[in-house]
PDB file with SEQRES, HELIX, SHEET and CRYST1 records, atoms N, CA, C and O in Angstrom:
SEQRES   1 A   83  UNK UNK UNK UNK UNK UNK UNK UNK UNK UNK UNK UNK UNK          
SEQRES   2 A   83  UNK UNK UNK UNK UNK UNK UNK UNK UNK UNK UNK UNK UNK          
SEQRES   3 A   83  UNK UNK UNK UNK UNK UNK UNK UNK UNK UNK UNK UNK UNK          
SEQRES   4 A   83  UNK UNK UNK UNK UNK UNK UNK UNK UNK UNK UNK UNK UNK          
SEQRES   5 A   83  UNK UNK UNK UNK UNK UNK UNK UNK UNK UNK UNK UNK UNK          
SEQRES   6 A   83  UNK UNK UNK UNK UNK UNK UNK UNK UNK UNK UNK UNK UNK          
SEQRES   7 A   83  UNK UNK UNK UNK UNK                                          
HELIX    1 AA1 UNK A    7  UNK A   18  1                                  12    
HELIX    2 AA2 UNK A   36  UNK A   41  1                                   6    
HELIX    3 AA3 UNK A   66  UNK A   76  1                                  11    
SHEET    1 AA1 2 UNK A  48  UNK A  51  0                                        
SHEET    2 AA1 2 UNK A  57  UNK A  61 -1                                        
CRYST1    1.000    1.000    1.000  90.00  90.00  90.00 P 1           1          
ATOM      1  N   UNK A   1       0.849  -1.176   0.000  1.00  0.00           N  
ATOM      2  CA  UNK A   1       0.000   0.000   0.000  1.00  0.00           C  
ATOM      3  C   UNK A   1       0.891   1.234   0.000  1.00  0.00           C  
ATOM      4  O   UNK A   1       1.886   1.404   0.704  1.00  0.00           O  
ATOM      5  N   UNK A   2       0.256   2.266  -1.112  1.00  0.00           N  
ATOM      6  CA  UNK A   2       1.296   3.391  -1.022  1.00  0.00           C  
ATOM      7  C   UNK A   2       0.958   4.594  -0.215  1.00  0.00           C  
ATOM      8  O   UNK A   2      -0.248   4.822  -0.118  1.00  0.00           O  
ATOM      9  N   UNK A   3       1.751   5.386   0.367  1.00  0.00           N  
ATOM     10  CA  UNK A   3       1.296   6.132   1.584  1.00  0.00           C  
ATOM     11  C   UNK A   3       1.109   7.395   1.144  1.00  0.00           C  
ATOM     12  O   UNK A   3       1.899   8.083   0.498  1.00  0.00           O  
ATOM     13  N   UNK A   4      -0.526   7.805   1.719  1.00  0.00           N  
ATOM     14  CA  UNK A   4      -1.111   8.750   1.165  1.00  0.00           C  
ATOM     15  C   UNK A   4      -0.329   9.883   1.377  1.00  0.00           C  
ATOM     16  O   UNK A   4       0.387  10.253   2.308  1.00  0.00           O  
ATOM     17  N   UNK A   5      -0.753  10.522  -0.115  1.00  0.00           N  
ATOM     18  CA  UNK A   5      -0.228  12.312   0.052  1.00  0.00           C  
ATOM     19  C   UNK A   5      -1.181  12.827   0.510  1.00  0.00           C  
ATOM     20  O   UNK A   5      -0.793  13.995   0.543  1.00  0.00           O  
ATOM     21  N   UNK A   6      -2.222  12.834   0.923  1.00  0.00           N  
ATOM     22  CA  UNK A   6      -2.996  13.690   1.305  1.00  0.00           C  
ATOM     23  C   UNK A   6      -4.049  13.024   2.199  1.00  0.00           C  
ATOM     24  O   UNK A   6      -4.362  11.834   2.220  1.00  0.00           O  
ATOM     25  N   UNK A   7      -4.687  14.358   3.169  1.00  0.00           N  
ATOM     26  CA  UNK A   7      -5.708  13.643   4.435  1.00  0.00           C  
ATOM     27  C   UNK A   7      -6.645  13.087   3.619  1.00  0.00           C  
ATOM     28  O   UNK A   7      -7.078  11.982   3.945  1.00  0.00           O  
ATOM     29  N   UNK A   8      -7.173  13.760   2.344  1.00  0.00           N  
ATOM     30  CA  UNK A   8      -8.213  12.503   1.752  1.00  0.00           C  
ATOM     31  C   UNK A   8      -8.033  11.350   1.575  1.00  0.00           C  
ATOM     32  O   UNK A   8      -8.866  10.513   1.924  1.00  0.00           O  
ATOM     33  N   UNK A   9      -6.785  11.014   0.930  1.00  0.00           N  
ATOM     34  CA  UNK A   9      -6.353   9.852   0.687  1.00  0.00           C  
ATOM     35  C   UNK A   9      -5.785   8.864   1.804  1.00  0.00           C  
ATOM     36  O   UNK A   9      -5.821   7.660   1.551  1.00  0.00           O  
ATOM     37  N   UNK A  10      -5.339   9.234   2.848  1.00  0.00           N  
ATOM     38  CA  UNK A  10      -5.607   8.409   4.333  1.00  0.00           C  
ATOM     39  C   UNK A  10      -7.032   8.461   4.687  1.00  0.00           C  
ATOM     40  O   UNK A  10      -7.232   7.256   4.842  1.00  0.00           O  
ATOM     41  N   UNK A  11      -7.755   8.827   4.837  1.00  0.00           N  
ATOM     42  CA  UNK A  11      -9.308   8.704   4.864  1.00  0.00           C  
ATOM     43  C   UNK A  11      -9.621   7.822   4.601  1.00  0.00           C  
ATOM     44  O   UNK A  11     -10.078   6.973   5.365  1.00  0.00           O  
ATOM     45  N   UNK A  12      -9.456   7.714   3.238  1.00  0.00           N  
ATOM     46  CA  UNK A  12      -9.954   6.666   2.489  1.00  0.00           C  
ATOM     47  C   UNK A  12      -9.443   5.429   2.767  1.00  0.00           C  
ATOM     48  O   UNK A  12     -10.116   4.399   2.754  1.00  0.00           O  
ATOM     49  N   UNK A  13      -8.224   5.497   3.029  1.00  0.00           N  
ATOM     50  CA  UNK A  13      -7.148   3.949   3.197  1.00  0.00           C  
ATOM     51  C   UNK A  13      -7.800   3.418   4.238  1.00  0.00           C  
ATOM     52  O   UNK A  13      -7.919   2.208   4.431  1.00  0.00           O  
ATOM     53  N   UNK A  14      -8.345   4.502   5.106  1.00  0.00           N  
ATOM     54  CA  UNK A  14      -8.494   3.854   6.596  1.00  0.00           C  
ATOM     55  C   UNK A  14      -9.931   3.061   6.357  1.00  0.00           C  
ATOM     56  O   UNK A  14     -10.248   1.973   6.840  1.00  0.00           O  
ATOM     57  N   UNK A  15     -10.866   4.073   5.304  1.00  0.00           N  
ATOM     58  CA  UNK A  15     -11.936   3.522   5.119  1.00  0.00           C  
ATOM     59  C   UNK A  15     -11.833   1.847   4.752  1.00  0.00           C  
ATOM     60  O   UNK A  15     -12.265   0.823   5.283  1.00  0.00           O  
ATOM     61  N   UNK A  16     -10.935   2.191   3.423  1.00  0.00           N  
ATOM     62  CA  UNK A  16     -10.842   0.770   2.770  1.00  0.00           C  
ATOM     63  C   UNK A  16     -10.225  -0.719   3.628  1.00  0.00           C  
ATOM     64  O   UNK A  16     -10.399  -1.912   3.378  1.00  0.00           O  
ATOM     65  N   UNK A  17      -9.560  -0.116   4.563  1.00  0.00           N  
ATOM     66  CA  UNK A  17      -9.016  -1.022   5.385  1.00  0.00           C  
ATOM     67  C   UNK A  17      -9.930  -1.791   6.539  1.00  0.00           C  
ATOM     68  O   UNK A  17      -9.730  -2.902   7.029  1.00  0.00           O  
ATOM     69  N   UNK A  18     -10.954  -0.886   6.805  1.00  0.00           N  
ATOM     70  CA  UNK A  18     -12.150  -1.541   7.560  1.00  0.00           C  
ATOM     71  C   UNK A  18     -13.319  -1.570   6.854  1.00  0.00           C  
ATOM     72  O   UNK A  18     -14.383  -1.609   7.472  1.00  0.00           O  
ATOM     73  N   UNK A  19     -13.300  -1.558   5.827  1.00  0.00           N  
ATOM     74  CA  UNK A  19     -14.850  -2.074   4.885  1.00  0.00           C  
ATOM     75  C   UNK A  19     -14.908  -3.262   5.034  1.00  0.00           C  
ATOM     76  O   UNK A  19     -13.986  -4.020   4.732  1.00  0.00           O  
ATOM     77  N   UNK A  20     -16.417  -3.753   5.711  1.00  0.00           N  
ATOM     78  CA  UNK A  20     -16.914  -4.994   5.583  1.00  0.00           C  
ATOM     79  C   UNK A  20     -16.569  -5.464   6.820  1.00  0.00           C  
ATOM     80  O   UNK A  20     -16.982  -6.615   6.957  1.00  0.00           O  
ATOM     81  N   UNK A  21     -15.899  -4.995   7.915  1.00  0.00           N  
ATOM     82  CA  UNK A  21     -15.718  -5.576   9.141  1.00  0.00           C  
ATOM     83  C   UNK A  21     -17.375  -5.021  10.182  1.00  0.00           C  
ATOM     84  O   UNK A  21     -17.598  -5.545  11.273  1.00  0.00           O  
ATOM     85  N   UNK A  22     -18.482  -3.776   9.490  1.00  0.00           N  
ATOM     86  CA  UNK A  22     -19.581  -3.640  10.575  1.00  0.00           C  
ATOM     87  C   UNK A  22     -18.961  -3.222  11.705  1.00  0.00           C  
ATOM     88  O   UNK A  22     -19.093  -3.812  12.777  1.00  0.00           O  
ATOM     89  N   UNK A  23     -18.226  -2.149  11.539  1.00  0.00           N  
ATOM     90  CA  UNK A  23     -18.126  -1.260  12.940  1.00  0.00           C  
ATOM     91  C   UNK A  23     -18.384   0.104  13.152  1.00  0.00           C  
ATOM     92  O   UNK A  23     -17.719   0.960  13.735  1.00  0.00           O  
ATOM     93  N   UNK A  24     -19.651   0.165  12.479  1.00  0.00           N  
ATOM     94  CA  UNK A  24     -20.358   1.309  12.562  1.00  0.00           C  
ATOM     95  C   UNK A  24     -20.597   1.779  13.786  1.00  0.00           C  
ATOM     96  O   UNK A  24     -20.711   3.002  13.867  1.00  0.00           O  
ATOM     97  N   UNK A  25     -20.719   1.074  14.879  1.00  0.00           N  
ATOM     98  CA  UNK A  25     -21.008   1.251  16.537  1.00  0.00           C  
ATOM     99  C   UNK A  25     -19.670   2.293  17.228  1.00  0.00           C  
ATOM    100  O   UNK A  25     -19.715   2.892  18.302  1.00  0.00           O  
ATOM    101  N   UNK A  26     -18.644   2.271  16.340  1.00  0.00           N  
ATOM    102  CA  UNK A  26     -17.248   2.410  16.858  1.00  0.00           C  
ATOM    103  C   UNK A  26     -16.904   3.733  16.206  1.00  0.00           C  
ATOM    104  O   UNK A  26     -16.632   3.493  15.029  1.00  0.00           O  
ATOM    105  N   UNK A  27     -16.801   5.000  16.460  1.00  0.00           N  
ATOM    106  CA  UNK A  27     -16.230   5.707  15.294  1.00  0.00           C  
ATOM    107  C   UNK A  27     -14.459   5.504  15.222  1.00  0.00           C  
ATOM    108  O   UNK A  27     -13.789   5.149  16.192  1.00  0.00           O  
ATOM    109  N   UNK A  28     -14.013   5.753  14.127  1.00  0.00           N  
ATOM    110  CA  UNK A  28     -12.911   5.398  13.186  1.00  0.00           C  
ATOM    111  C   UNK A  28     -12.275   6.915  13.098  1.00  0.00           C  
ATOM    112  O   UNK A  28     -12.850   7.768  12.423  1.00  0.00           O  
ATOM    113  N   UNK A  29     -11.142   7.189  13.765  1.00  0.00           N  
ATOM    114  CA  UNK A  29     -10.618   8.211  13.577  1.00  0.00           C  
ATOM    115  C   UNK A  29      -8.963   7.779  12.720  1.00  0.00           C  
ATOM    116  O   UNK A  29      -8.203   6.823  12.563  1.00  0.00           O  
ATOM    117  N   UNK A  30      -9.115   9.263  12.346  1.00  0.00           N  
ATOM    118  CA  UNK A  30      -7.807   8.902  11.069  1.00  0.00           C  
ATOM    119  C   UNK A  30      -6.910  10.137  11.356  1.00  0.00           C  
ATOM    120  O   UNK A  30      -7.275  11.313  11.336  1.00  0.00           O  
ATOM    121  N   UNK A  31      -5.483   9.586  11.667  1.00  0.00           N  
ATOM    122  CA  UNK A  31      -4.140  10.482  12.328  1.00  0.00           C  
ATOM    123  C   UNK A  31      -4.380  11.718  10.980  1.00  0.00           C  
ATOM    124  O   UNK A  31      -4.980  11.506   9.926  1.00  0.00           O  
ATOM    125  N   UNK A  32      -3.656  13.127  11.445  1.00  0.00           N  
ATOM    126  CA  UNK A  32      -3.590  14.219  10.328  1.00  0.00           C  
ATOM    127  C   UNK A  32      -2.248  13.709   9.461  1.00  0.00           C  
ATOM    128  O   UNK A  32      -1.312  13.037   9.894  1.00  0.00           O  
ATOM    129  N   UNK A  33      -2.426  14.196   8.194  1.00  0.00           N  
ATOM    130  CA  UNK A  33      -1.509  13.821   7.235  1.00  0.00           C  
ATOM    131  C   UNK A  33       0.193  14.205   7.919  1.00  0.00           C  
ATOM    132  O   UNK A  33       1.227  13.879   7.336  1.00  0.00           O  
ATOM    133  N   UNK A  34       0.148  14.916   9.188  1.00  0.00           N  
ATOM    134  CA  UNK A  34       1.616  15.719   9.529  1.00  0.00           C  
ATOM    135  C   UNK A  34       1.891  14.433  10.523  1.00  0.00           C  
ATOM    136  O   UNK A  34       2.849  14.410  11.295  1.00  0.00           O  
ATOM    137  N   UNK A  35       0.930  13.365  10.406  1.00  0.00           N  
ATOM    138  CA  UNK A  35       1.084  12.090  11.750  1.00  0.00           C  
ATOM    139  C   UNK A  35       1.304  12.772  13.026  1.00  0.00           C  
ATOM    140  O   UNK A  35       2.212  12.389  13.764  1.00  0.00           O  
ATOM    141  N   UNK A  36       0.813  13.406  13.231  1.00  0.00           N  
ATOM    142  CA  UNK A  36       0.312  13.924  15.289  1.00  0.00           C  
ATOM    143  C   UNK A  36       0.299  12.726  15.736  1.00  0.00           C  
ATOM    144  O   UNK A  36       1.356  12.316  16.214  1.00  0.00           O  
ATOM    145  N   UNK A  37      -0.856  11.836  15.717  1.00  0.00           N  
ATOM    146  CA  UNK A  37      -0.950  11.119  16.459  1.00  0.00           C  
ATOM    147  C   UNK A  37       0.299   9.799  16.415  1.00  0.00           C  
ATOM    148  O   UNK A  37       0.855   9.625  17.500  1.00  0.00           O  
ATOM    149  N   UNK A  38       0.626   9.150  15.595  1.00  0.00           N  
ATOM    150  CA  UNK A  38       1.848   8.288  14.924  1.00  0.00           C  
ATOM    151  C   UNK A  38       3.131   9.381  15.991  1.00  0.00           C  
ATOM    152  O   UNK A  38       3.866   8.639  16.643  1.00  0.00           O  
ATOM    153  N   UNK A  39       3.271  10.080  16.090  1.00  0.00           N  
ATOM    154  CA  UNK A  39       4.726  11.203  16.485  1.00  0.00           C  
ATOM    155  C   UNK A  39       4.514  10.995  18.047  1.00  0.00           C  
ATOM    156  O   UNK A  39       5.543  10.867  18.710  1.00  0.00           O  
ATOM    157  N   UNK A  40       3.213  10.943  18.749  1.00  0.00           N  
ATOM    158  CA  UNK A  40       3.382  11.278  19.742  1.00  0.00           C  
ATOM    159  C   UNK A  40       3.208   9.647  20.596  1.00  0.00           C  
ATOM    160  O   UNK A  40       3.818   9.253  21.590  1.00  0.00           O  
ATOM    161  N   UNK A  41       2.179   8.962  19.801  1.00  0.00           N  
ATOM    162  CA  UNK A  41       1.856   6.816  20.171  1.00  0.00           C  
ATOM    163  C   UNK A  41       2.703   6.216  19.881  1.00  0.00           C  
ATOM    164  O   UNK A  41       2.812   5.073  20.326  1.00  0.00           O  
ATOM    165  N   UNK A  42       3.721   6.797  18.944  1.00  0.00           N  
ATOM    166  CA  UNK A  42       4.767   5.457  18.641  1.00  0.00           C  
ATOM    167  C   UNK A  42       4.460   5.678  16.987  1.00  0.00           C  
ATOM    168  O   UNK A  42       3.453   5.948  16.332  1.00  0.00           O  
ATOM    169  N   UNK A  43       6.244   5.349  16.594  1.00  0.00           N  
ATOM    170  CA  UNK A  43       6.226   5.211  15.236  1.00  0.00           C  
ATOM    171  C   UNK A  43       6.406   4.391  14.568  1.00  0.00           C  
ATOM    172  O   UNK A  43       7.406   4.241  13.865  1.00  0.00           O  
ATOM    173  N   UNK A  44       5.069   3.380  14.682  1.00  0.00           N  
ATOM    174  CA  UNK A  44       4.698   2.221  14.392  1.00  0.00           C  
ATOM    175  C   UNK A  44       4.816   2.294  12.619  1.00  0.00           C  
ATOM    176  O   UNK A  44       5.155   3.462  12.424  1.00  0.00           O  
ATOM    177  N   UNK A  45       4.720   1.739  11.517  1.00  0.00           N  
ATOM    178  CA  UNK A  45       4.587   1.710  10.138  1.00  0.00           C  
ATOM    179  C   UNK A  45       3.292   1.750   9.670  1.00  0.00           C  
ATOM    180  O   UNK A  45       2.853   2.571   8.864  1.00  0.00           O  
ATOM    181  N   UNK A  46       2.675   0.829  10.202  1.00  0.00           N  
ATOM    182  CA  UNK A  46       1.123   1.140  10.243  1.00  0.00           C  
ATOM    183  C   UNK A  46       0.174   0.772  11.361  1.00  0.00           C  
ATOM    184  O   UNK A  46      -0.466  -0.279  11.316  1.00  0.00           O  
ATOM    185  N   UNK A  47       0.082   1.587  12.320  1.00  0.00           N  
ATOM    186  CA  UNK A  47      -0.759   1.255  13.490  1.00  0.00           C  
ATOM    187  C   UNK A  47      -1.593   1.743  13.701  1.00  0.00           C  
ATOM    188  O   UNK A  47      -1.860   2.925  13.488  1.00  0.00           O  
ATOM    189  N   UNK A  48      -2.568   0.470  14.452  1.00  0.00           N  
ATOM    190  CA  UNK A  48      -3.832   1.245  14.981  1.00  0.00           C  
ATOM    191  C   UNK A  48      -4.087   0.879  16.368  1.00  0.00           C  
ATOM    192  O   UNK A  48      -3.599  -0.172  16.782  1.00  0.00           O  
ATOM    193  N   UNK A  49      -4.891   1.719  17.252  1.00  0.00           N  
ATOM    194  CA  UNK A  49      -4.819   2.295  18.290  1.00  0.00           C  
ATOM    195  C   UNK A  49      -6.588   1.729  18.634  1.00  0.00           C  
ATOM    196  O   UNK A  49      -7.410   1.816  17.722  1.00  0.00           O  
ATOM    197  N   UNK A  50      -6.982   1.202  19.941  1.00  0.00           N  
ATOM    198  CA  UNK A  50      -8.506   1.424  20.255  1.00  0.00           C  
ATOM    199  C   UNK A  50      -8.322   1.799  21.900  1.00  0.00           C  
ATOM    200  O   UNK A  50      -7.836   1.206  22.864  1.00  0.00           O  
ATOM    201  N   UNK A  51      -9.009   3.167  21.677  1.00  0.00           N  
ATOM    202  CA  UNK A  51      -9.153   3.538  22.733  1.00  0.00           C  
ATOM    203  C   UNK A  51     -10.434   3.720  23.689  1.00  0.00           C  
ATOM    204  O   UNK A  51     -11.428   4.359  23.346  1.00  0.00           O  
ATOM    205  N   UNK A  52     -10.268   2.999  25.087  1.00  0.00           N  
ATOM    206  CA  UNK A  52     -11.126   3.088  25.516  1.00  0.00           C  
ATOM    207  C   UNK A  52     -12.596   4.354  26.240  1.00  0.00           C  
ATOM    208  O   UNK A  52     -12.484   5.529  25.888  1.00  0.00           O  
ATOM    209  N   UNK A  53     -13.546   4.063  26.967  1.00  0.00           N  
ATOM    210  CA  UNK A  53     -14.435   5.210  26.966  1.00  0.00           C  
ATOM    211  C   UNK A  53     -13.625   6.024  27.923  1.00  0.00           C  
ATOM    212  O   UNK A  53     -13.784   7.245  27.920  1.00  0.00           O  
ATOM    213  N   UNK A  54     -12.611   5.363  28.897  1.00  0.00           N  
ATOM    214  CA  UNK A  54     -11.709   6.458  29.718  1.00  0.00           C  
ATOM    215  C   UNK A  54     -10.901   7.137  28.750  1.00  0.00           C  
ATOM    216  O   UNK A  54     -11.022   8.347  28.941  1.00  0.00           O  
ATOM    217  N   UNK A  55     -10.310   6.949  28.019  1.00  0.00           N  
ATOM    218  CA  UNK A  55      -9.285   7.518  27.068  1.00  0.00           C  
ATOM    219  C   UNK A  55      -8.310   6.940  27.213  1.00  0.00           C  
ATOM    220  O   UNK A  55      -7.360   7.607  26.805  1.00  0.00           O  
ATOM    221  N   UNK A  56      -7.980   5.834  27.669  1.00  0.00           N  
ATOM    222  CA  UNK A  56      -7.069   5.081  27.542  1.00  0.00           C  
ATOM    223  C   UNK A  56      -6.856   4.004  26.405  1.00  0.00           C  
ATOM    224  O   UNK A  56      -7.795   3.699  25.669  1.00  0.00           O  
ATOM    225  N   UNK A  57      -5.703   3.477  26.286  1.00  0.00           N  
ATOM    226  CA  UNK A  57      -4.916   2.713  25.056  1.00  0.00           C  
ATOM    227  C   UNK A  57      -5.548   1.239  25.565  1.00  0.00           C  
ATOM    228  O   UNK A  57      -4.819   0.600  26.323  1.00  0.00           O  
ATOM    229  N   UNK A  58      -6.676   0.727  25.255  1.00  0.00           N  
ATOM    230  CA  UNK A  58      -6.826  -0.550  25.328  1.00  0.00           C  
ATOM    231  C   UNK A  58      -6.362  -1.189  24.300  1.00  0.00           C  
ATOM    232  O   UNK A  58      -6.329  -2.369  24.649  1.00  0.00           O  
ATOM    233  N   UNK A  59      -6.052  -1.113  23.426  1.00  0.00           N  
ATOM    234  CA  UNK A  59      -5.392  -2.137  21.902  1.00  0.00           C  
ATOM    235  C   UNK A  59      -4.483  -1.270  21.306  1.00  0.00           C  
ATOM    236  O   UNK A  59      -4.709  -0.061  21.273  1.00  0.00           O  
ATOM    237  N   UNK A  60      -3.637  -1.683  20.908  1.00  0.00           N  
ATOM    238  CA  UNK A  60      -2.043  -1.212  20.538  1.00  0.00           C  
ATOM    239  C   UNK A  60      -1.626  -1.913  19.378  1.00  0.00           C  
ATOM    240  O   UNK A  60      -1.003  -2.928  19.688  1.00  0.00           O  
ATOM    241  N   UNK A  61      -1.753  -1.729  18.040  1.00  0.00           N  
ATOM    242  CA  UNK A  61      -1.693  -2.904  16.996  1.00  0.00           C  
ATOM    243  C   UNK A  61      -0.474  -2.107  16.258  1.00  0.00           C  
ATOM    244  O   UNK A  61      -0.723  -0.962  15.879  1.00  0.00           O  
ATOM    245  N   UNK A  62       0.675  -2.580  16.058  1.00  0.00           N  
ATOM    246  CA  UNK A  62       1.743  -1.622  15.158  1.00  0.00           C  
ATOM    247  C   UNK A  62       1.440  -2.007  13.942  1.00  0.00           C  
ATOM    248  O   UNK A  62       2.040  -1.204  13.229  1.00  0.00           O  
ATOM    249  N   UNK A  63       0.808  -2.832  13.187  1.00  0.00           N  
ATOM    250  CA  UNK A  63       0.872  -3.425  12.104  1.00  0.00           C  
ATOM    251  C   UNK A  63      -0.811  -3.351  12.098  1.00  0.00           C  
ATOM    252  O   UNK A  63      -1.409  -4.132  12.838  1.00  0.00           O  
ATOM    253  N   UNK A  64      -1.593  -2.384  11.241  1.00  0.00           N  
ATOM    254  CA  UNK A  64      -3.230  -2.857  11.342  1.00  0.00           C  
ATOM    255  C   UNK A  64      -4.082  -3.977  10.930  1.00  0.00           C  
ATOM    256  O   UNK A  64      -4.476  -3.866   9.769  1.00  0.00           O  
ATOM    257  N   UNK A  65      -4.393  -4.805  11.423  1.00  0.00           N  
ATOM    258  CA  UNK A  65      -5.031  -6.181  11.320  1.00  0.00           C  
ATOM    259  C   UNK A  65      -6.813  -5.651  11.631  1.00  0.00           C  
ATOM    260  O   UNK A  65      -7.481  -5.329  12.614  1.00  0.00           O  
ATOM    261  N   UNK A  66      -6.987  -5.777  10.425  1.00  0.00           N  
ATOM    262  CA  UNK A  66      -8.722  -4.926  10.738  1.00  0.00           C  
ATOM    263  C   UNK A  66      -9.319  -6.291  11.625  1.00  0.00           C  
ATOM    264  O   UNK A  66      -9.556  -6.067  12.812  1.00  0.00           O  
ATOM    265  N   UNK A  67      -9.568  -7.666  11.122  1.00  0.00           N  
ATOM    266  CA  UNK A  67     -10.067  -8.715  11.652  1.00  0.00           C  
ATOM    267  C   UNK A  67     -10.123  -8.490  13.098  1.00  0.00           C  
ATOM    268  O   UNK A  67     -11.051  -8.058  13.781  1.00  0.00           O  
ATOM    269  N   UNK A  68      -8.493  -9.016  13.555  1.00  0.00           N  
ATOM    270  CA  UNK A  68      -8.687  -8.583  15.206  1.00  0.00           C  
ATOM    271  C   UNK A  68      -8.691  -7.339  16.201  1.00  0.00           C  
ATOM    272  O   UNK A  68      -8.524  -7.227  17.416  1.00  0.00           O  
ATOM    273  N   UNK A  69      -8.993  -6.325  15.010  1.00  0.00           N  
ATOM    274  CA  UNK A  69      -9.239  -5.019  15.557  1.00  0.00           C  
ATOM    275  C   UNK A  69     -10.904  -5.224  15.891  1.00  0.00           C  
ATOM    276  O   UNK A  69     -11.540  -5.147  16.942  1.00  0.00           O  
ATOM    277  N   UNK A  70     -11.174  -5.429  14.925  1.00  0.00           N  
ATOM    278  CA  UNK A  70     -13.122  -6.034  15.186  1.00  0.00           C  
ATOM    279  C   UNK A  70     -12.869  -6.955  16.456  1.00  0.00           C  
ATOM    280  O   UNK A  70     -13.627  -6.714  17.396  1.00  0.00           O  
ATOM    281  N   UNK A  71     -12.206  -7.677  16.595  1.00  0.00           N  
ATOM    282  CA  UNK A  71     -12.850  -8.945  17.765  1.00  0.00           C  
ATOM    283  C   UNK A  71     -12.247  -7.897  19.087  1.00  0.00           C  
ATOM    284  O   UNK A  71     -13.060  -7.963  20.009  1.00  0.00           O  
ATOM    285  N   UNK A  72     -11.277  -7.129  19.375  1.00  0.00           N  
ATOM    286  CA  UNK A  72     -10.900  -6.437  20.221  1.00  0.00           C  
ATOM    287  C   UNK A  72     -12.035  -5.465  20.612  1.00  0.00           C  
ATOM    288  O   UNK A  72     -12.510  -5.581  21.742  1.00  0.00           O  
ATOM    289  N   UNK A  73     -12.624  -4.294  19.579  1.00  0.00           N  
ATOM    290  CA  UNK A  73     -13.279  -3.856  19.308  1.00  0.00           C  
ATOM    291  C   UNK A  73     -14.662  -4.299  20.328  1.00  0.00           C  
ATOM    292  O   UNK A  73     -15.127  -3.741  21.322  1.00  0.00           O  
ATOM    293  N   UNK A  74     -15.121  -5.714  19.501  1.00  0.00           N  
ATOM    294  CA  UNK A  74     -16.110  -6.170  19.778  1.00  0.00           C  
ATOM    295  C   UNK A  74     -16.276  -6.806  21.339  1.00  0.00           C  
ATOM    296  O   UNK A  74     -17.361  -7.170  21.792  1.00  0.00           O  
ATOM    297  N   UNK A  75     -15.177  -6.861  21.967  1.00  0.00           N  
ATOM    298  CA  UNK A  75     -14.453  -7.835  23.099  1.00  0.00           C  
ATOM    299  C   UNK A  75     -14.825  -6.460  24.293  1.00  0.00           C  
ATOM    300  O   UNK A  75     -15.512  -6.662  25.294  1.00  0.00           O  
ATOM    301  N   UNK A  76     -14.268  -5.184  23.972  1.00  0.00           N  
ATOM    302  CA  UNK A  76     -14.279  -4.232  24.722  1.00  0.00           C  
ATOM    303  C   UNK A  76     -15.602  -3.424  24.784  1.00  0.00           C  
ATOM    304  O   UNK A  76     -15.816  -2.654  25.721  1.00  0.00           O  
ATOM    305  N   UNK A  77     -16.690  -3.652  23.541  1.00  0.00           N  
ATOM    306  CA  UNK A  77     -17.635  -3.089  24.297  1.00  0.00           C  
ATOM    307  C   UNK A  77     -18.664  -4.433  24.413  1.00  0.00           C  
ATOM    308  O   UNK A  77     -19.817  -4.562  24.002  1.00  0.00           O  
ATOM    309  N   UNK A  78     -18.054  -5.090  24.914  1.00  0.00           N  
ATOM    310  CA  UNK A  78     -19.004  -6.716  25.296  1.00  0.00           C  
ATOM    311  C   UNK A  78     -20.406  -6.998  23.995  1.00  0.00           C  
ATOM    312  O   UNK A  78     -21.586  -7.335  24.092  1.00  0.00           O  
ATOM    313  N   UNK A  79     -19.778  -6.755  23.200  1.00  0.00           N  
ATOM    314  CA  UNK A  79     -20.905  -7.544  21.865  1.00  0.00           C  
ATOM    315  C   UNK A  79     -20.438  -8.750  21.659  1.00  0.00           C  
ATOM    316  O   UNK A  79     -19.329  -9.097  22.066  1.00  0.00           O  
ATOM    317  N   UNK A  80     -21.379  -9.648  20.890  1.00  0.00           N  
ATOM    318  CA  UNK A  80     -21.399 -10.635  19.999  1.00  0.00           C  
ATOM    319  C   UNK A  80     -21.230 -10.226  18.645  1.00  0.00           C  
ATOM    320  O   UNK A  80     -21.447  -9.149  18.088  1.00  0.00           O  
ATOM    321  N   UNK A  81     -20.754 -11.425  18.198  1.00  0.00           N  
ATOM    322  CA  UNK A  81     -20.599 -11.051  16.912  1.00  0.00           C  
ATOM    323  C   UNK A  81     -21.767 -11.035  16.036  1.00  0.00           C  
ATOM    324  O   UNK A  81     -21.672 -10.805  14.831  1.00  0.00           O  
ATOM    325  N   UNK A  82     -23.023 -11.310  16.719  1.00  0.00           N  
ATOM    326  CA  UNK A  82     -24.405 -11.372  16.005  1.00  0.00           C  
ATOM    327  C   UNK A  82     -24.861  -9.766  16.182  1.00  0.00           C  
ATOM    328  O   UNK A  82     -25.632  -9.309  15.337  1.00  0.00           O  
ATOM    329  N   UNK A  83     -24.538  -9.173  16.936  1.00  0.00           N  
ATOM    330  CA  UNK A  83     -24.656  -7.633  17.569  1.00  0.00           C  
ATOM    331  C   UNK A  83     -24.508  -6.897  16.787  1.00  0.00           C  
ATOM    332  O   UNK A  83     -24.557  -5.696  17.053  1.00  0.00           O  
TER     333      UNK A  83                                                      
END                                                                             
């Protein structure tokens, strides 16, 4: 995957990277193109982050694995996967 020039185009990656996993329940935030968030969490290559309703780092993924981002996801706000 080639790394976006622009915040649209991370938008989108992030979109495309969780299409079809149904985590509409969850909103999906996407680092600014200057990586704020990547500069200050760790400069992972491609990571993703789930943070809990305290604001804390419950999932820490350096490498984004949408699959077990859903079961983490799904694990932390106690759903089923029928949910």
């Amino acid at each position: 995957v080639e790394q976006p020039d622009s915040q649209q185009q991370r938008v989108k990656l992030a979109h495309d990277s969780t299409k079809g996993l149904d985590i509409k329940y969850a909103p999906v935030l996407v680092d600014t193109i200057s990586n704020q968030v990547w500069k200050k969490y760790g400069r992972a290559p491609s990571a993703a982050y789930v943070i809990d309703q305290q604001g804390k780092i419950a999932v820490r993924q350096a490498w984004i694995d949408p699959p077990a981002l859903k079961i983490a996801l799904d694990k932390l706000l106690g759903r089923t996967p029928e949910n």
